[in-house]
Amino acid sequence: MAAAAAAALPFKKNYRSSQALQQFYAGGPFAVSSDGSFIACNCGDSIKIVDSSNASLRSSIDCGSDTITALSLSPDGKLLFSAGHSRQIRVWDLSTSTCLRSWKGHDGPVMSMACHVSGGLLATGGADRKVMVWDVDGGFCTHFFKGHDGVVSTVLFHPDSNRSLLFSGSDDGTIRVWDLLAKKCASTLRGHDSTVTSLAFSEDGLTLLATGRDKVVSLWDLRNYACKKTIPMYEVLESVCVIHSGTVLASQLGLDDQLKVTKESAQNIHFITVGERGILRIWKSEGSVCLFKQEHSDVTVISDEDDSRSGFTAAVMLPLDQGLLCVTADQQFLFYYPEKHPEGMFSLTLCRRLVGYNEEIVDMKFLGEEENFLAVATNLEQVRVYELASMSCSYVLAGHTETVLCLDTCISSSGRTLIVTGSKDNSVRLWDSESRHCIGVGVGHMGAVGAVAFSRKRQDFFVSGSSDRTLKVWSLDGISEDGVDSTNLKAKAVVAAHDKDINSVAVAPNDSLVCSGSQDRTACVWRLPDLVSVVVLKGHKRGIWSVEFSPVDQCVLTASGDKTVKIWAISDGSCLKTFEGHVSSVLRASFLTRGTQFVSCGADGLVKLWTVRTNECIATYDQHSDKVWALAVGKKTEMLATGGSDAVVNLWYDSTASDKEDAFHKEEEGVLKGQELENAVSDADYTKAIELALELRRPHKLFELFSELCRLVVYYF
């Protein structure tokens, strides 16, 4: 049967990878380009320049061991300014990722920076309580200001280049206005009792808006530096953004008539605030009225017991009317765009979610009829579902109270796309991907659920394995048809399956058998639906991490901590084949090409492609820097996805056909070049002939050409 399948499907000889998900933001400073096309992000000791549409990496700037504390971009987006704990201020050319110049000036880390609208001046605020202004081209200090009693948390130039003013906010709760022409403090604005986190200007430039961790927004008249109004927000605020007239946001809110720049505009300012609650709110300054408030937060809830920040940490109005960008405490970039619904209701729709850091990836599966989504479980209580085309996180499944350890997906008989997850909270949950709701919860395991698998044929049950050493079969009967209501799932069968933790479970293609792999070094095959033992597979010297049934033959594939992969006969439990090649534990293995090939990955960071008949490893890939815990295989395309401890997800595409075509074109080109070489020799064009011989790597032909040249030299001279 396998031989017939091999004849029908050509062997895969090579895969090509593309890095789909990787860490690009570790929290802290970031900067958005003037056209909104890319974002410069702090990523530990490096700066990542990522495309804002899909988080693909444009370039990476190595900052050595310096931890980045402040970033800013020039108005034309060609220069990047950075500063870190080393107190070094650097100017980077983004076209070459090289440092053009650097200098030191502060006595402590630079905590904030801003570039002037002209691009010629850079303002920095430091932990040394100083504010300094620098000439970008010369790298020298043009202004030096002292006066704050705390860390300078934010600096901002006045948007009107004719008004030479610089504003700085500090941990001491004050805002200072610096006159760049007079080189002195024009005014000190005292209206906050805590750190000033954000500054913004009204559209006419006559009003300054400031937010602080004292849970208020203050509005200041820049003609006399008097506080016009203080609006209580009842949450710690991190950012304020002013809504300008003529934008889609103003239009959808119906504010254009009110926001026209007239004498009344200074009295009525519309702005957005974000903070610790993770809720977007739109305000009108006149009357301190909240015009819009999100019903539900899009921010992932972090169950930390410490006082670390949660919710939103920053917000930026995107240029060219592209909407609003909000940054969360768990390193996500949320892109919002205003929408007005037919019934007249206004909303800010989350149109894109880029995840800056995924933690360790423990499991993932392709999702949907066309397999254009990827469900990923990381060291979090949630499952993130990514759209493969844009690698944007489409949605998050939240409900577990502990880390999600495993997941599986299927298309039910009714056409619904379902996801099942197992967690350290000892429960399993069933999700409807369309409604994005939990539609079933199964409790009963006494330990963490480390393995789940849907039925392969009828899709009317799933199996779970746990650290309590039991195997359970759960029925899908009675689940909600509307995809919203949650039901209590019932276990149809339970068995004490192993002597140690169960790491993996798999269901046979015809739903008649289930296999479980355990740390007790055995894999057991059970008959469904009553979980009657069929055979025990013994032979591995370490725990078994992965099990899978062959799609065509009566055999099981197992991957083990003893660095081997084995294929077993179900009929008598004998080991048919052993595959050696990994230098560390093999964590996942899965069949390809109708059971004639398989792919494996392990703790050595390697991904290997094997041919079953010959026991040969035909390709090895080293695209991960740490353990590869997760492996997903597309049922239709046999595209691969791998992920692991390095927080990287790689997508792999079968390149066998394209490689063959490239080899053919290369051979064809070689034949043409060879003929060109012979023509050059015939024409006695030795210069061209030598160049072609070098290009074609023909040393013997080179020897003949040089010999002929030497003979001609001797003959003529």
XYZ file of C-alpha atoms in Angstrom:
717
model
C 0.000 0.000 0.000
C 2.817 2.394 0.936
C 4.620 1.529 -2.314
C 1.520 2.434 -4.327
C 1.241 5.712 -2.447
C 4.892 6.471 -3.157
C 4.270 5.931 -6.860
C 1.373 8.366 -6.766
C 3.185 11.036 -4.757
C 6.739 12.143 -5.609
C 9.255 12.082 -2.772
C 10.069 15.348 -1.105
C 13.768 16.065 -1.368
C 14.020 19.536 0.110
C 12.142 22.203 2.062
C 12.809 25.925 2.166
C 12.052 27.914 5.275
C 10.872 31.441 5.841
C 10.955 32.957 9.304
C 7.339 33.765 10.003
C 7.374 34.724 13.665
C 10.279 35.930 15.720
C 11.002 38.195 18.637
C 11.216 41.807 17.507
C 10.065 43.800 20.545
C 11.062 43.315 24.160
C 9.083 46.241 25.543
C 10.174 49.798 26.188
C 10.965 52.344 23.479
C 9.791 52.180 19.861
C 9.416 54.676 17.000
C 7.023 54.775 14.032
C 8.194 56.067 10.646
C 6.671 59.232 9.173
C 4.751 57.197 6.570
C 3.769 54.446 9.025
C 5.401 51.723 6.923
C 7.864 50.488 9.537
C 8.534 50.509 13.269
C 11.897 50.648 15.041
C 11.643 48.438 18.122
C 13.810 47.831 21.139
C 14.750 44.142 21.278
C 17.175 43.726 24.141
C 20.666 44.599 22.921
C 19.519 45.176 19.336
C 17.051 47.335 17.406
C 14.698 45.586 14.985
C 13.276 47.465 12.000
C 10.033 45.668 11.168
C 7.378 46.131 8.517
C 4.220 47.423 10.175
C 1.984 45.404 7.843
C 3.255 41.912 8.734
C 6.132 42.277 11.253
C 8.642 40.964 8.712
C 12.182 41.974 9.614
C 13.616 44.681 7.356
C 16.915 44.994 9.189
C 18.521 44.519 12.570
C 20.939 46.881 14.284
C 23.340 45.384 16.809
C 23.928 47.667 19.778
C 26.469 45.422 21.496
C 25.698 44.956 25.175
C 23.901 48.283 25.485
C 20.304 48.082 26.724
C 18.191 50.530 24.704
C 16.247 53.109 26.745
C 15.147 55.655 24.089
C 14.469 55.713 20.330
C 13.438 58.344 17.813
C 13.269 58.656 14.018
C 14.060 61.641 11.818
C 11.025 63.125 10.004
C 12.197 61.673 6.666
C 12.664 58.210 8.195
C 16.282 57.936 7.055
C 17.983 58.345 10.427
C 17.391 56.514 13.689
C 18.505 57.905 17.045
C 19.119 55.575 19.965
C 20.403 55.762 23.513
C 20.949 53.216 26.254
C 22.371 52.498 29.661
C 25.860 53.218 28.325
C 24.767 56.899 27.976
C 25.954 56.752 24.358
C 23.698 58.595 21.888
C 23.973 57.088 18.422
C 22.809 58.186 14.973
C 22.115 55.296 12.584
C 21.750 55.333 8.816
C 18.801 52.993 8.192
C 19.746 52.353 4.560
C 23.023 50.707 5.623
C 22.336 49.977 9.334
C 25.613 51.693 10.191
C 26.363 54.149 12.991
C 27.142 57.559 11.491
C 28.211 59.209 14.741
C 27.884 58.859 18.491
C 28.523 60.931 21.570
C 27.966 61.122 25.318
C 26.496 64.023 27.256
C 24.297 62.819 30.092
C 25.503 61.577 33.469
C 22.887 58.809 33.462
C 20.814 56.799 30.980
C 18.809 58.761 28.407
C 15.142 58.002 29.118
C 13.408 60.038 26.398
C 14.202 61.690 23.092
C 12.478 63.583 20.285
C 13.575 64.895 16.897
C 12.651 68.387 15.706
C 10.326 68.689 12.718
C 13.261 70.099 10.696
C 15.347 66.997 11.445
C 18.285 69.142 12.519
C 17.858 69.028 16.297
C 17.548 66.156 18.758
C 16.259 66.624 22.316
C 17.132 64.149 25.065
C 15.967 63.788 28.645
C 17.874 61.703 31.149
C 17.825 59.996 34.496
C 20.313 62.707 35.535
C 17.361 65.185 35.497
C 18.861 67.113 32.577
C 17.363 68.110 29.237
C 19.790 68.576 26.355
C 19.428 69.583 22.712
C 21.915 68.371 20.109
C 22.879 69.342 16.587
C 22.241 66.151 14.585
C 24.894 66.772 11.921
C 27.607 67.982 14.250
C 26.842 65.911 17.325
C 27.435 68.879 19.635
C 25.205 70.256 22.390
C 23.288 73.415 21.503
C 21.199 73.695 24.702
C 21.658 72.445 28.249
C 18.746 72.714 30.682
C 18.495 71.865 34.379
C 15.566 72.260 36.726
C 13.684 68.975 37.055
C 13.872 67.151 40.393
C 13.294 63.711 38.886
C 13.933 61.536 35.854
C 12.900 63.251 32.611
C 10.240 60.850 31.314
C 9.195 62.623 28.106
C 10.374 65.416 25.795
C 8.553 66.998 22.859
C 9.209 69.901 20.474
C 6.353 72.249 19.647
C 4.993 71.171 16.223
C 5.158 74.758 14.910
C 8.772 75.266 13.838
C 8.309 79.039 14.199
C 7.734 78.609 17.926
C 11.107 77.533 19.314
C 9.763 75.729 22.340
C 10.690 72.416 23.928
C 8.530 70.673 26.533
C 9.694 68.105 29.072
C 7.807 66.043 31.645
C 9.335 64.405 34.675
C 8.878 61.982 37.538
C 8.593 65.030 39.781
C 5.145 65.711 38.271
C 6.146 68.962 36.568
C 6.210 70.017 32.915
C 8.829 72.543 31.949
C 8.681 74.795 28.900
C 12.101 75.653 27.490
C 12.613 78.659 25.200
C 15.266 77.586 22.691
C 16.006 81.143 21.548
C 16.399 82.594 25.026
C 17.955 79.315 26.284
C 15.997 79.385 29.518
C 12.916 77.933 31.183
C 9.883 79.901 30.022
C 7.481 78.311 32.520
C 7.009 75.434 34.939
C 3.609 73.748 34.769
C 2.620 72.133 38.068
C -0.529 70.076 37.753
C 0.409 66.437 38.317
C 1.190 64.515 41.497
C 3.041 61.696 39.751
C 5.123 60.894 36.672
C 4.142 62.756 33.502
C 3.850 59.991 30.905
C 2.739 61.706 27.693
C 2.441 65.114 26.029
C 0.372 66.195 23.015
C -0.692 69.433 21.317
C -4.066 70.619 20.102
C -4.442 71.081 16.370
C -3.933 74.850 16.585
C -0.860 74.413 18.798
C -2.276 76.667 21.543
C -3.095 73.939 24.076
C -0.865 71.314 25.656
C -2.370 68.052 26.876
C -0.515 66.009 29.487
C -1.229 62.641 31.107
C 0.247 61.155 34.231
C 0.174 58.186 36.502
C -1.904 60.314 38.870
C -4.929 59.356 36.725
C -5.696 62.793 35.275
C -5.362 64.681 31.972
C -4.375 68.323 32.278
C -4.919 70.960 29.570
C -2.629 74.023 29.477
C -3.073 77.303 27.622
C 0.260 77.971 25.917
C -0.456 81.694 25.609
C -0.267 82.286 29.360
C 0.780 78.817 30.607
C -2.302 78.558 32.813
C -4.047 75.262 33.517
C -7.343 75.388 31.652
C -8.776 72.140 32.935
C -7.964 68.933 34.792
C -10.023 65.888 33.795
C -10.057 62.866 36.143
C -9.658 59.523 34.324
C -9.713 57.058 37.239
C -6.921 54.942 35.731
C -3.164 55.244 35.392
C -2.641 56.831 31.966
C 0.255 56.141 29.635
C -0.598 58.110 26.507
C -2.848 60.802 25.024
C -3.478 61.419 21.297
C -5.316 64.408 19.823
C -7.872 63.834 17.030
C -7.330 66.232 14.128
C -9.985 67.528 11.750
C -10.248 65.971 8.314
C -9.215 62.518 9.502
C -11.340 59.397 9.108
C -11.588 59.174 12.879
C -13.011 62.695 13.127
C -15.373 62.040 10.239
C -16.702 58.738 11.657
C -17.309 60.406 15.011
C -19.079 63.283 13.292
C -16.624 65.804 14.708
C -15.488 67.577 11.558
C -17.839 70.514 12.044
C -16.649 70.916 15.610
C -12.977 70.437 14.825
C -12.565 73.113 12.183
C -9.739 75.385 13.229
C -11.599 78.397 14.548
C -11.422 80.415 17.709
C -13.622 77.839 19.391
C -11.313 74.911 18.597
C -9.055 75.670 21.528
C -12.065 75.387 23.795
C -13.168 72.002 22.468
C -10.476 69.394 21.926
C -11.130 65.724 21.199
C -8.527 63.222 22.305
C -7.873 59.525 22.981
C -6.474 58.130 26.229
C -5.010 54.689 26.996
C -3.731 53.225 30.228
C -3.544 50.328 32.646
C -7.065 49.022 31.978
C -6.338 48.342 28.312
C -9.470 50.259 27.272
C -9.547 52.915 24.529
C -11.539 56.037 25.400
C -12.344 59.121 23.330
C -12.990 62.396 25.172
C -14.312 65.872 24.526
C -12.576 68.507 26.608
C -15.630 70.740 26.798
C -17.677 69.270 29.606
C -15.090 66.509 30.143
C -17.382 64.087 28.291
C -16.357 60.535 27.315
C -17.702 60.084 23.764
C -16.598 56.481 23.277
C -15.380 53.633 25.455
C -14.460 50.126 24.386
C -16.782 47.487 25.784
C -14.069 44.846 26.031
C -10.315 45.131 26.189
C -8.249 43.608 23.376
C -5.276 43.390 25.702
C -4.229 39.968 26.936
C -4.845 39.755 30.670
C -1.635 39.031 32.569
C -2.129 37.249 35.878
C 0.875 38.712 37.675
C 0.832 39.234 41.391
C 3.484 41.947 41.316
C 2.966 45.590 40.511
C 4.219 45.368 36.934
C 2.326 47.468 34.418
C -0.533 45.945 32.457
C -2.867 47.160 29.732
C -1.572 49.720 27.244
C 1.870 51.285 27.614
C 1.713 53.708 24.661
C -0.449 54.960 21.790
C 0.387 56.784 18.553
C -1.859 58.307 15.892
C -0.532 56.788 12.675
C 0.410 59.171 9.858
C -1.466 59.469 6.562
C -4.763 58.715 8.312
C -3.921 55.049 8.889
C -5.626 54.825 12.271
C -4.312 54.311 15.775
C -1.455 52.152 17.071
C -1.527 50.965 20.683
C 1.252 49.054 22.416
C 0.530 46.629 25.249
C 2.486 45.586 28.317
C 2.934 42.089 26.863
C 4.748 43.410 23.766
C 1.895 43.511 21.267
C 1.191 46.184 18.637
C -2.559 46.666 18.116
C -3.683 48.598 15.023
C -7.140 50.177 15.203
C -9.224 51.738 12.454
C -12.485 53.645 12.989
C -15.701 52.198 11.623
C -19.297 53.344 11.631
C -21.864 50.574 11.527
C -25.148 50.721 9.561
C -27.120 51.280 12.761
C -25.035 54.392 13.400
C -22.824 52.905 16.101
C -19.156 53.946 16.111
C -16.329 51.559 16.961
C -12.562 51.288 16.818
C -11.966 47.974 15.070
C -8.836 45.967 15.759
C -7.574 45.354 12.213
C -4.110 43.970 12.967
C -2.226 42.534 15.936
C 1.546 42.071 15.757
C 3.070 40.087 18.610
C 6.558 41.250 19.530
C 7.443 38.263 21.659
C 5.867 34.803 21.742
C 7.611 33.215 24.723
C 8.589 29.545 24.343
C 6.425 27.811 21.727
C 5.178 24.457 23.004
C 2.633 23.356 20.383
C 0.864 24.528 17.226
C -1.446 23.290 14.478
C -2.727 24.536 11.136
C -6.319 25.732 11.216
C -9.180 26.090 8.751
C -10.355 24.385 5.599
C -7.586 25.975 3.535
C -5.059 25.809 6.401
C -4.404 29.548 6.165
C -4.289 30.021 9.947
C -1.887 28.745 12.584
C -2.933 28.169 16.221
C 0.035 28.599 18.558
C 0.377 27.658 22.235
C 3.158 29.388 24.158
C 4.083 29.722 27.814
C 0.865 31.649 28.391
C -2.711 30.933 29.422
C -3.953 31.892 25.954
C -3.770 30.455 22.445
C -2.907 32.885 19.669
C -4.264 32.302 16.161
C -2.204 33.801 13.325
C -3.185 34.483 9.735
C -0.395 33.022 7.604
C -0.653 35.634 4.845
C 0.138 38.588 7.099
C 1.360 36.774 10.247
C -0.946 39.079 12.166
C -2.478 37.585 15.297
C -6.130 37.365 14.233
C -7.481 36.573 17.662
C -6.650 35.188 21.094
C -8.444 32.355 22.876
C -8.491 33.143 26.596
C -10.056 30.991 29.296
C -7.443 28.715 30.842
C -6.005 29.826 34.170
C -2.611 28.149 33.659
C -0.202 27.649 30.755
C -1.642 25.908 27.665
C 0.528 22.849 26.946
C -1.085 21.279 23.878
C -3.724 21.767 21.211
C -5.307 20.137 18.186
C -7.643 21.295 15.415
C -10.239 19.723 13.145
C -13.133 20.427 10.793
C -16.237 18.860 12.305
C -18.810 16.901 10.301
C -21.042 20.004 10.358
C -18.240 22.126 8.853
C -17.234 23.956 12.036
C -13.568 24.568 12.715
C -12.828 23.396 16.243
C -9.814 23.744 18.516
C -9.149 21.681 21.636
C -6.588 22.754 24.233
C -5.040 21.129 27.299
C -3.527 23.089 30.148
C -1.625 23.004 33.412
C -4.939 23.897 35.089
C -5.891 20.179 34.638
C -8.705 20.963 32.192
C -9.426 20.658 28.496
C -11.330 23.307 26.554
C -13.140 23.153 23.226
C -13.279 26.306 21.085
C -15.258 27.396 18.039
C -12.882 29.321 15.767
C -15.651 31.274 14.036
C -17.274 32.634 17.187
C -13.921 32.577 19.043
C -15.729 31.334 22.146
C -15.140 28.390 24.436
C -18.001 25.954 23.778
C -16.965 23.164 26.124
C -14.930 22.564 29.278
C -13.757 19.161 30.447
C -12.577 18.655 34.019
C -11.562 15.432 35.707
C -7.828 15.085 35.202
C -5.834 15.318 38.425
C -2.715 16.624 36.687
C -1.618 18.877 33.831
C -3.077 17.892 30.437
C -0.048 17.490 28.167
C -1.580 15.850 25.082
C -4.847 16.107 23.106
C -5.974 14.705 19.753
C -9.234 14.877 17.764
C -10.779 11.865 16.088
C -9.600 11.659 12.490
C -12.666 10.315 10.683
C -15.918 11.190 12.462
C -14.660 14.241 14.440
C -17.144 13.461 17.210
C -14.692 12.928 20.067
C -11.203 13.775 21.238
C -8.649 12.108 23.498
C -6.548 13.640 26.266
C -3.506 12.427 28.197
C -2.282 13.861 31.465
C 0.512 13.871 34.022
C -1.939 11.942 36.233
C -1.072 9.020 33.873
C -4.652 8.579 32.671
C -6.117 8.624 29.189
C -9.632 10.009 28.653
C -12.008 9.969 25.679
C -14.332 13.013 25.560
C -17.585 13.126 23.613
C -18.567 16.167 21.539
C -22.271 15.345 21.858
C -24.362 18.187 23.191
C -21.980 21.026 22.375
C -23.538 24.376 21.538
C -24.551 24.858 17.908
C -24.511 28.657 18.158
C -20.790 28.638 19.015
C -21.290 30.802 22.098
C -22.687 28.808 25.026
C -20.253 26.622 26.944
C -21.174 23.086 28.050
C -19.569 20.615 30.414
C -17.836 17.921 28.393
C -18.246 14.321 29.514
C -15.606 11.602 29.439
C -16.857 8.447 27.673
C -13.931 6.289 28.788
C -10.979 6.507 31.164
C -7.973 4.255 31.657
C -4.858 4.343 33.845
C -2.543 4.084 30.869
C 1.042 4.533 32.041
C 3.393 4.618 34.998
C 4.573 8.165 34.261
C 3.381 11.369 32.527
C 1.671 11.007 29.143
C 3.430 13.250 26.598
C 1.564 12.505 23.373
C -1.634 10.921 22.035
C -2.756 10.111 18.491
C -5.932 8.695 16.963
C -5.843 6.229 14.055
C -7.172 7.413 10.651
C -10.231 5.123 10.975
C -10.916 6.133 14.613
C -10.593 2.516 15.796
C -7.400 2.932 17.824
C -5.611 5.485 19.957
C -1.915 5.497 20.841
C -0.311 7.131 23.887
C 3.372 7.877 24.499
C 4.785 8.358 27.973
C 7.834 9.208 30.043
C 7.797 5.549 31.173
C 9.539 4.767 27.819
C 6.553 2.917 26.361
C 3.827 3.619 23.827
C 0.479 1.858 24.236
C -2.142 1.193 21.581
C -5.762 1.109 22.781
C -8.959 0.037 21.059
C -11.762 2.595 20.967
C -14.295 3.400 22.280
C -13.628 1.498 25.536
C -9.827 1.946 25.715
C -9.032 -1.769 25.728
C -5.281 -2.463 25.544
C -4.153 -3.838 22.166
C -0.355 -3.792 22.381
C 2.476 -2.171 24.332
C 5.446 -0.892 22.331
C 8.659 -1.401 24.310
C 12.179 -0.630 23.133
C 12.979 3.034 23.699
C 15.574 3.784 26.383
C 14.131 7.182 27.332
C 10.695 8.772 27.527
C 8.552 8.982 24.380
C 7.695 12.552 23.316
C 5.631 11.950 20.181
C 3.415 9.249 18.642
C 1.594 9.132 15.314
C -0.249 6.512 13.232
C 0.757 5.909 9.636
C -1.885 7.222 7.222
C -1.761 4.004 5.150
C -0.070 1.148 7.055
C -0.770 -0.615 10.340
C 2.159 0.962 12.147
C 3.036 3.704 14.627
C 5.821 6.305 14.549
C 7.428 7.247 17.892
C 10.048 9.863 18.816
C 12.033 9.530 22.019
C 14.483 11.148 24.381
C 16.968 8.395 23.457
C 17.690 10.377 20.225
C 15.919 7.855 17.981
C 12.719 7.549 15.960
C 11.109 4.118 15.638
C 8.347 2.574 13.529
C 6.346 -0.216 15.174
C 3.955 -2.890 13.872
C 0.567 -2.674 15.576
C -0.124 -6.372 14.990
C 2.576 -7.715 17.308
C 4.321 -4.645 18.759
C 7.606 -5.380 17.014
C 10.003 -2.616 16.052
C 10.188 -2.470 12.255
C 12.721 0.317 11.815
C 14.963 2.570 13.921
C 16.194 5.944 12.672
C 19.295 7.530 14.201
C 20.731 10.945 13.423
C 19.651 13.445 16.054
C 22.265 14.272 18.682
C 19.695 15.013 21.381
C 16.112 14.103 22.316
C 13.700 13.821 19.384
C 10.634 15.817 20.448
C 8.305 15.515 17.446
C 7.938 13.299 14.373
C 5.210 13.283 11.749
C 4.524 11.342 8.527
C 4.694 12.909 5.060
C 4.051 11.719 1.488
C 1.381 9.163 2.449
C 3.549 7.520 5.068
C 6.632 6.983 2.895
C 8.548 9.835 4.506
C 8.520 11.658 7.831
C 9.918 14.805 9.372
C 11.402 15.031 12.863
C 12.649 17.784 15.158
C 14.472 17.736 18.444
C 16.235 19.344 21.366
C 19.316 19.791 19.158
C 17.428 22.493 17.229
C 17.494 20.410 14.032
C 14.678 19.540 11.637
C 15.282 16.370 9.610
C 13.565 14.881 6.555
C 13.647 11.070 6.301
C 12.737 8.379 3.767
C 11.175 5.327 5.452
C 12.148 2.637 2.933
C 15.873 3.397 2.921
C 16.217 4.638 6.540
C 17.980 7.647 5.013
C 17.977 11.209 6.324
C 17.867 13.132 3.051
C 17.949 16.674 4.489
C 18.863 18.403 7.757
C 17.901 21.986 8.563
C 19.417 24.184 11.264
C 17.077 27.168 11.441
C 16.422 27.133 15.197
C 18.821 28.121 17.963
C 17.171 26.046 20.704
C 14.858 23.077 21.297
C 12.162 22.565 18.652
C 9.093 21.592 20.680
C 6.357 22.133 18.100
C 5.810 20.653 14.652
C 2.702 21.135 12.494
C 2.108 19.467 9.113
C -0.520 20.747 6.693
C -2.870 17.934 5.670
C -3.460 19.417 2.217
C -0.239 21.175 1.269
C 2.125 19.288 3.622
C 3.599 22.665 4.458
C 5.483 22.512 7.747
C 5.631 24.851 10.727
C 8.192 24.478 13.502
C 8.626 26.399 16.739
C 10.444 26.070 20.006
C 12.345 27.571 22.892
C 13.873 30.304 20.720
C 10.376 31.860 20.331
C 10.720 31.556 16.538
C 8.162 30.014 14.172
C 9.507 28.872 10.804
C 7.235 27.986 7.888
C 8.607 25.363 5.494
C 7.555 24.941 1.861
C 8.242 21.905 -0.316
C 10.856 23.105 -2.815
C 11.495 19.793 -4.596
C 9.874 20.871 -7.869
C 11.380 24.369 -7.847
C 14.841 22.969 -6.996
C 14.571 20.564 -9.925
C 13.571 23.408 -12.218
C 16.458 25.568 -10.942
C 18.902 22.694 -11.526
C 17.578 22.269 -15.076
C 17.989 25.989 -15.807
C 21.473 25.933 -14.311
C 22.425 22.945 -16.439
C 20.975 24.606 -19.519
C 22.919 27.766 -18.763
C 26.054 25.677 -18.266
C 25.653 24.103 -21.710
C 25.274 27.542 -23.322
C 28.296 28.888 -21.453
C 30.275 25.797 -22.486
C 29.471 26.440 -26.127
C 30.409 30.088 -25.658
C 33.750 28.940 -24.228
C 34.450 26.718 -27.234
C 33.577 29.599 -29.561
C 35.987 31.889 -27.706
C 38.778 29.296 -28.035
C 38.058 28.934 -31.755
C 38.229 32.713 -32.172
C 41.452 32.825 -30.119
C 39.752 35.199 -27.672
C 41.796 33.965 -24.722
C 40.691 36.657 -22.270
C 37.039 35.746 -22.655
C 37.838 32.020 -22.716
C 39.759 32.230 -19.420
C 36.913 34.179 -17.779
C 34.368 31.565 -18.896
C 36.586 28.666 -17.790
C 36.894 30.245 -14.346
C 33.140 30.825 -14.172
C 32.406 27.228 -15.231
C 35.075 25.888 -12.843
C 36.982 23.922 -15.480
C 40.582 23.746 -14.211
C 41.768 21.425 -16.999
C 40.485 23.837 -19.639
C 42.274 26.682 -17.846
C 45.496 24.674 -17.921
C 45.105 24.107 -21.665
C 44.426 27.805 -22.300
C 47.449 28.997 -20.295
C 49.623 26.331 -21.958
C 48.535 27.560 -25.363
C 49.233 31.173 -24.336
C 52.723 30.217 -23.144
C 53.368 28.371 -26.406
C 52.295 31.432 -28.397
C 54.521 33.734 -26.308
C 57.534 31.483 -26.859
C 56.738 31.213 -30.569
C 56.547 34.992 -31.123
C 59.312 36.102 -28.780
